[in-house]
Structures are given as structure tokens and as C-alpha cells.
JSON list of C-alpha atoms in Angstrom, two decimals:
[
{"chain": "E", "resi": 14, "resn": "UNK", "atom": "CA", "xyz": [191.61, 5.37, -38.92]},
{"chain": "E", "resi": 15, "resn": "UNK", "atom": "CA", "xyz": [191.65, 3.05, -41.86]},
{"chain": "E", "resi": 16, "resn": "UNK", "atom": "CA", "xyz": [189.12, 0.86, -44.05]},
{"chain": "E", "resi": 17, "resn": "UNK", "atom": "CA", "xyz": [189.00, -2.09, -45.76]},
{"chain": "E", "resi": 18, "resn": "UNK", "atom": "CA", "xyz": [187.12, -2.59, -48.72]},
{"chain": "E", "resi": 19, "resn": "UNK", "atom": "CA", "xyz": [184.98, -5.92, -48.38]},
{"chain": "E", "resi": 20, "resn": "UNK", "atom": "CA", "xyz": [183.12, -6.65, -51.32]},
{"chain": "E", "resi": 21, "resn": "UNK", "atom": "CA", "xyz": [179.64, -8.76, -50.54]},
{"chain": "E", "resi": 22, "resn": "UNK", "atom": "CA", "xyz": [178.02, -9.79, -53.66]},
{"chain": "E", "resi": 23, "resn": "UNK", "atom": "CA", "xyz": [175.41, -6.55, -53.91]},
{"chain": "E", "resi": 24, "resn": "UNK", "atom": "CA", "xyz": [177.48, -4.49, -51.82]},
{"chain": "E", "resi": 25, "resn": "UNK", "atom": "CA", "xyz": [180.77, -3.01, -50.29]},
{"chain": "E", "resi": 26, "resn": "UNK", "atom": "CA", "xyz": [181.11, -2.76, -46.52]},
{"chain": "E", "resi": 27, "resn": "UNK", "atom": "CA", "xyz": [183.80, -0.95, -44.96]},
{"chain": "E", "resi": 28, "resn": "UNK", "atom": "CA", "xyz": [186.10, -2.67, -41.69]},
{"chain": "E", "resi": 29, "resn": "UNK", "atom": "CA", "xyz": [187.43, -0.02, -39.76]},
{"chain": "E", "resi": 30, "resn": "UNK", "atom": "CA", "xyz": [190.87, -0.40, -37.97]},
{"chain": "E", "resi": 31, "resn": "UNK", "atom": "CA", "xyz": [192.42, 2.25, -35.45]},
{"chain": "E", "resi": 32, "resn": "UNK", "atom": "CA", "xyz": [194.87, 2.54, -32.64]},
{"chain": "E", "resi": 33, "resn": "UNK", "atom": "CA", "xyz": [192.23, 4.52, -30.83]},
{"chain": "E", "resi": 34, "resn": "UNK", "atom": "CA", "xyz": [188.81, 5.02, -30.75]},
{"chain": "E", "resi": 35, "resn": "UNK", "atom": "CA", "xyz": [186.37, 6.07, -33.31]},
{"chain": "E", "resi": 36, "resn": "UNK", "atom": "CA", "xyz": [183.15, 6.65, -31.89]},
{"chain": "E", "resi": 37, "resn": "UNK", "atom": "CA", "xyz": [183.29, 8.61, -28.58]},
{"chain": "E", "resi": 38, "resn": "UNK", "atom": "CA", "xyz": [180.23, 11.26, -29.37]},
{"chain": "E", "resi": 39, "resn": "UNK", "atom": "CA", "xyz": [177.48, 12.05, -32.06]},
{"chain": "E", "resi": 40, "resn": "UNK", "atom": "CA", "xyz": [180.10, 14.09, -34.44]},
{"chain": "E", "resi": 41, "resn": "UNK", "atom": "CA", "xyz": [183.13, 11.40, -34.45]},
{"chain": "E", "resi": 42, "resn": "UNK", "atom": "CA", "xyz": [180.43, 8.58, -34.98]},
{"chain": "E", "resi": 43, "resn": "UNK", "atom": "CA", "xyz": [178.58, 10.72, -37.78]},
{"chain": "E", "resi": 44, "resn": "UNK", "atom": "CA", "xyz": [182.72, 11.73, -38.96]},
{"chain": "E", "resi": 45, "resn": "UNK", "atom": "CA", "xyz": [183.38, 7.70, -39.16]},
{"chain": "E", "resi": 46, "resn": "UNK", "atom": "CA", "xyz": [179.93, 7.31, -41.15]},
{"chain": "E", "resi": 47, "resn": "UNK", "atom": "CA", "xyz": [181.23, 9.96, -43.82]},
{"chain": "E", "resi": 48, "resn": "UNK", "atom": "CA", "xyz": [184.87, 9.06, -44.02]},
{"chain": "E", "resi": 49, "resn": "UNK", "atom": "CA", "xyz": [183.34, 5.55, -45.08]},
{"chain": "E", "resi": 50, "resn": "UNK", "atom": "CA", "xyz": [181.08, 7.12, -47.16]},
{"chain": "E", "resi": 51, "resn": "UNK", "atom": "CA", "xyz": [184.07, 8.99, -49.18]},
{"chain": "E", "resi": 52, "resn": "UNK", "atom": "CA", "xyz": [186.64, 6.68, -48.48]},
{"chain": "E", "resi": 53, "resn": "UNK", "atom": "CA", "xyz": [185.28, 3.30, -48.79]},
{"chain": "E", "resi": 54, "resn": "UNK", "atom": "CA", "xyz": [182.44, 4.59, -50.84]},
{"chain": "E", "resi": 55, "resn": "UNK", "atom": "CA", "xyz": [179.45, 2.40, -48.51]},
{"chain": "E", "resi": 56, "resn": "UNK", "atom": "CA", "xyz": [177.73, 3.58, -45.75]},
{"chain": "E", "resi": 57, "resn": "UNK", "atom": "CA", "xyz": [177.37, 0.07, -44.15]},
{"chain": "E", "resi": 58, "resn": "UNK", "atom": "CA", "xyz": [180.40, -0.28, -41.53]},
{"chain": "E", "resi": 59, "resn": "UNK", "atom": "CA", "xyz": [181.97, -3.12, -39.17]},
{"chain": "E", "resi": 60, "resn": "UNK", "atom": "CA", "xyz": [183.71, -1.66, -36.14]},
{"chain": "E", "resi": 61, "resn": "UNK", "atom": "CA", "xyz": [184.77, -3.57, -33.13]},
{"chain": "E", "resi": 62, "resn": "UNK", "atom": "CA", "xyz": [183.63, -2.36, -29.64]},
{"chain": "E", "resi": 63, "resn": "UNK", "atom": "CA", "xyz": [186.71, -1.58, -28.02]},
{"chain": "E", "resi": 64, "resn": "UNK", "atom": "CA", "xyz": [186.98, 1.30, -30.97]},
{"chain": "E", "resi": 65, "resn": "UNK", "atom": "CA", "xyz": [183.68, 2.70, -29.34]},
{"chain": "E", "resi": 66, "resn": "UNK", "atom": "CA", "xyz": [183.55, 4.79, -26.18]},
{"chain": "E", "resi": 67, "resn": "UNK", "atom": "CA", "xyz": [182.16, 3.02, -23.14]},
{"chain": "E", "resi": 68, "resn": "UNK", "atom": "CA", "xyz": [179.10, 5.55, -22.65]},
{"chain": "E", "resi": 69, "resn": "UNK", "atom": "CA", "xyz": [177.45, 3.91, -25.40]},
{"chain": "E", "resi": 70, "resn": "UNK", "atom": "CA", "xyz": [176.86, 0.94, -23.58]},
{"chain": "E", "resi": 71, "resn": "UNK", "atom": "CA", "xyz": [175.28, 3.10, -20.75]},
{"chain": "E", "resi": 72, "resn": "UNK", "atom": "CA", "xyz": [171.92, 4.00, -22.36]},
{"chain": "E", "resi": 73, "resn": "UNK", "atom": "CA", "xyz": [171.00, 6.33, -19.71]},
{"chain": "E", "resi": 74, "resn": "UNK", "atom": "CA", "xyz": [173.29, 8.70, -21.66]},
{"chain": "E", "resi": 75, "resn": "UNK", "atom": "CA", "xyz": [171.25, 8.61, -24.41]},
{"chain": "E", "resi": 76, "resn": "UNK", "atom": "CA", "xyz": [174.63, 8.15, -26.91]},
{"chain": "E", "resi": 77, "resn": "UNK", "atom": "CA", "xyz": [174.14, 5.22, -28.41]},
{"chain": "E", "resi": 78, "resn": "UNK", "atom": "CA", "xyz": [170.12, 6.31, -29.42]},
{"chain": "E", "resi": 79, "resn": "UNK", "atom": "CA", "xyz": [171.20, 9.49, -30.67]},
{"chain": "E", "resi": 80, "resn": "UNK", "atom": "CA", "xyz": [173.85, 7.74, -32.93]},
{"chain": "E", "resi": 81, "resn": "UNK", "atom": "CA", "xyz": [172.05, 4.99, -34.05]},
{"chain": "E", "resi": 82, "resn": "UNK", "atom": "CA", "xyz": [169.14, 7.12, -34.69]},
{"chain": "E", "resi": 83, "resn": "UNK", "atom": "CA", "xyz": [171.63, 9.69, -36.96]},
{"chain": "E", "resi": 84, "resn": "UNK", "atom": "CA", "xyz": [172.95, 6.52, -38.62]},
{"chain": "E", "resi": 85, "resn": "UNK", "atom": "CA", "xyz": [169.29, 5.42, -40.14]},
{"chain": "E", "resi": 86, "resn": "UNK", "atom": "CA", "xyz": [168.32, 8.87, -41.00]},
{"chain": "E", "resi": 87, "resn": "UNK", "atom": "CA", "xyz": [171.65, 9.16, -42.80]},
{"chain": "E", "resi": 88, "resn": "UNK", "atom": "CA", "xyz": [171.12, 5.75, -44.42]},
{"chain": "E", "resi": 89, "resn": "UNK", "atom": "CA", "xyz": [173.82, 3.68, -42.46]},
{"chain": "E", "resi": 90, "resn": "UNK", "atom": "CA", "xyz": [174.32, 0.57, -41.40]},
{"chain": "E", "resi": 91, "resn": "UNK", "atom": "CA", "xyz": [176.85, -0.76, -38.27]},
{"chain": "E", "resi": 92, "resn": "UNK", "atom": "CA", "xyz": [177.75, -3.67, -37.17]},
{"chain": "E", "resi": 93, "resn": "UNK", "atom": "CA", "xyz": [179.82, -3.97, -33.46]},
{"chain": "E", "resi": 94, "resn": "UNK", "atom": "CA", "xyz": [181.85, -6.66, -33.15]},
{"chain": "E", "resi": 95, "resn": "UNK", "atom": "CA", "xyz": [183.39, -8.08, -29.55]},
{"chain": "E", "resi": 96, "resn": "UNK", "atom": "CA", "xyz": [182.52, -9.57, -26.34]},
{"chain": "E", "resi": 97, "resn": "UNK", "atom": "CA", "xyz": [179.36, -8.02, -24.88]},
{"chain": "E", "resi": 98, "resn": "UNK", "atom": "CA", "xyz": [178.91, -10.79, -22.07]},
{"chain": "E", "resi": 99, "resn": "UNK", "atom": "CA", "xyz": [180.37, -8.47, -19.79]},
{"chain": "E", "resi": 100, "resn": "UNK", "atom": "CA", "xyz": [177.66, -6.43, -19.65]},
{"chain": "E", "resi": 101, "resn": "UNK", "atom": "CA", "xyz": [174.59, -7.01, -16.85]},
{"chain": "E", "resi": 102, "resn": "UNK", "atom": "CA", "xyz": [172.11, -4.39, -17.73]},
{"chain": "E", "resi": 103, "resn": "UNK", "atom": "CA", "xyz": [168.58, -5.62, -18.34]},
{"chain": "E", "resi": 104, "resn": "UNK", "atom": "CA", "xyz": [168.08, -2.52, -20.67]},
{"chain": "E", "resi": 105, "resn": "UNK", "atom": "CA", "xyz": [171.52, -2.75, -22.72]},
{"chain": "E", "resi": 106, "resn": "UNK", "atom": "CA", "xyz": [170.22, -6.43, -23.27]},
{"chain": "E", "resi": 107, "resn": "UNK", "atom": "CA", "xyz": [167.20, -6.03, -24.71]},
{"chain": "E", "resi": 108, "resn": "UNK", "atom": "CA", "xyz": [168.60, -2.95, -26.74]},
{"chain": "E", "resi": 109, "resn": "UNK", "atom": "CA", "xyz": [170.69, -5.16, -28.40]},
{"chain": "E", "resi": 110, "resn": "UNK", "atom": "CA", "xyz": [168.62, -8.09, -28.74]},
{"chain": "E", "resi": 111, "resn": "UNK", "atom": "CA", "xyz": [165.80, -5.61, -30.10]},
{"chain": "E", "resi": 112, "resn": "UNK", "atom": "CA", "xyz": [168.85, -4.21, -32.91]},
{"chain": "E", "resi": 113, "resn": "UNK", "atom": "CA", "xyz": [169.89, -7.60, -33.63]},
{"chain": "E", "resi": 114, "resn": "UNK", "atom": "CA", "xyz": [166.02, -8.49, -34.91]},
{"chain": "E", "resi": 115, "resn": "UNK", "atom": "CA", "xyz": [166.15, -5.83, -37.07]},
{"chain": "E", "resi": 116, "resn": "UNK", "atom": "CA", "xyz": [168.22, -4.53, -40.29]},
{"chain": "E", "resi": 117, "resn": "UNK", "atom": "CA", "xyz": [170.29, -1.39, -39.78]},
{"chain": "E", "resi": 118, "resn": "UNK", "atom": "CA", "xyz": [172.30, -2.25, -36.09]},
{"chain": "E", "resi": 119, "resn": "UNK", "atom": "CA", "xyz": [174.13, -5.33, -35.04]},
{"chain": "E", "resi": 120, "resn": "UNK", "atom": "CA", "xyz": [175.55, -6.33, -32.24]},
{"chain": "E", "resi": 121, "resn": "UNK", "atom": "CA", "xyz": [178.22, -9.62, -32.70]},
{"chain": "E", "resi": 122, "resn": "UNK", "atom": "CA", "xyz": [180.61, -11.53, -31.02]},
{"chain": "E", "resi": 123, "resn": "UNK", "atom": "CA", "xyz": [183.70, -11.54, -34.33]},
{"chain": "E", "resi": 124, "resn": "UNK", "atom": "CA", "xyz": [184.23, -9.56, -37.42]},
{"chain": "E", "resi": 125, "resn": "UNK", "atom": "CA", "xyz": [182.90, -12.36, -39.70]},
{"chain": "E", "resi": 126, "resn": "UNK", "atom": "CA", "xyz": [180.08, -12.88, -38.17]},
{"chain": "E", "resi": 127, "resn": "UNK", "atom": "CA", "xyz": [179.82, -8.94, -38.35]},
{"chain": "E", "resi": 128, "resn": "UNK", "atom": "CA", "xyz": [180.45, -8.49, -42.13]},
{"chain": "E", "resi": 129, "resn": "UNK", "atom": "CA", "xyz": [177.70, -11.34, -42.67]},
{"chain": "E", "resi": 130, "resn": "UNK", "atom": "CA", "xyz": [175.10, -9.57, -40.88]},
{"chain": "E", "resi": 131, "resn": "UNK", "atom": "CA", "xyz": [175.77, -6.43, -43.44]},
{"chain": "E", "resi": 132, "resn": "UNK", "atom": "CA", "xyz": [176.20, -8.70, -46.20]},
{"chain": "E", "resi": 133, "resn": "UNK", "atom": "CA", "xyz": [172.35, -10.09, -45.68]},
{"chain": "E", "resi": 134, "resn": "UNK", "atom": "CA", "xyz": [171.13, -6.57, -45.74]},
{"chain": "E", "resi": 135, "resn": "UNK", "atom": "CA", "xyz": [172.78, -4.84, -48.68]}
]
């Protein structure tokens, strides 16, 4: 797992890259909010979706709640990045529409768009 430094104005935020996947339960996702923290020094962090296990987009598993929820109470910030079109469930929709109204968890279709979304709230 890497990071890239983006400077925005007021603010750093912190593109991860990896050849696998980053978030696949509470402790990797809270590990990937702390590497950031050390290595990137932000807590505010653009990850694409297919770096994110598929049980978060399953709310009924409660993952992505419990994650999000650890990510505010820690202070951080995500953006997800990728094509969520794929998905049908009523739920998952409005989860995401819901996150996207407010100013700690975004859901995206590319990177840029993504790193603006942190940008506006740093």
C-alpha cells in the first residue's frame, strides 16, 4: 500500500494505490486510516472501490456503518472512487446518496472528482 501526497490549498489528502485490497474489515480500514495518518500525515483519504471488500456494499453486514462510523469518531474523511451503477439495492442507494449530502463520506465515479470532494471540506 502506497500514498500520494495531494496538496489542496488548506489541506493534504492522501491517494492510496495497492495491488490488493485495503479495506476488507474494521482493523485494515482503521490500519489504512493510521498509515495515512503517519505516512501521509492527513486523515482525509481517496481510495478506489475495487481496493475495498465487497461486504461493504452489503449493508446488512453492518461493515461499512461500523467503519464509517470509526472513521468520524477518529476524525477521518474518505472518499470511494469507481463505478457504483452496478449496484440495485434501494438501501445501498440511499446510503450513499445520504453520505454524499454530507461532509465526512463520498461516494464518486473518478479520482478527481474524489480528491475535490475532500478538497471542499478541509
Amino acid at each position: 500500500m502506497e500514498f500520494e501526497k495531494i496538496n489542496c490549498g488548506g489541506g493534504t489528502v492522501a491517494l492510496v494505490s495497492s495491488d490488493k485490497q485495503v479495506i476488507t474489515h474494521v482493523d485494515s480500514a482503521l490500519d489504512l486510516l493510521m498509515s495515512a495518518q503517519y505516512e501521509a500525515g492527513t486523515k482525509y483519504i481517496v481510495v478506489d472501490k475495487k481496493l475495498i471488500t465487497e461486504d461493504f456494499f452489503i449493508l446488512s453486514t453492518g461493515l461499512a456503518g461500523e467503519i464509517l462510523q470509526k472513521y468520524i469518531n477518529y476524525g477521518g474523511k474518505i472518499a470511494i472512487y469507481g463505478d457504483f451503477s452496478r449496484y440495485t439495492s434501494k438501501p445501498l442507494k440511499d446510503f450513499i446518496y445520504e453520505s454524499n449530502k454530507g461532509k465526512d463520506v463520498f461516494f464518486v465515479s473518478t479520482k478527481e472528482e474524489a480528491i475535490r470532494k475532500l478538497a471542499g471540506v478541509i
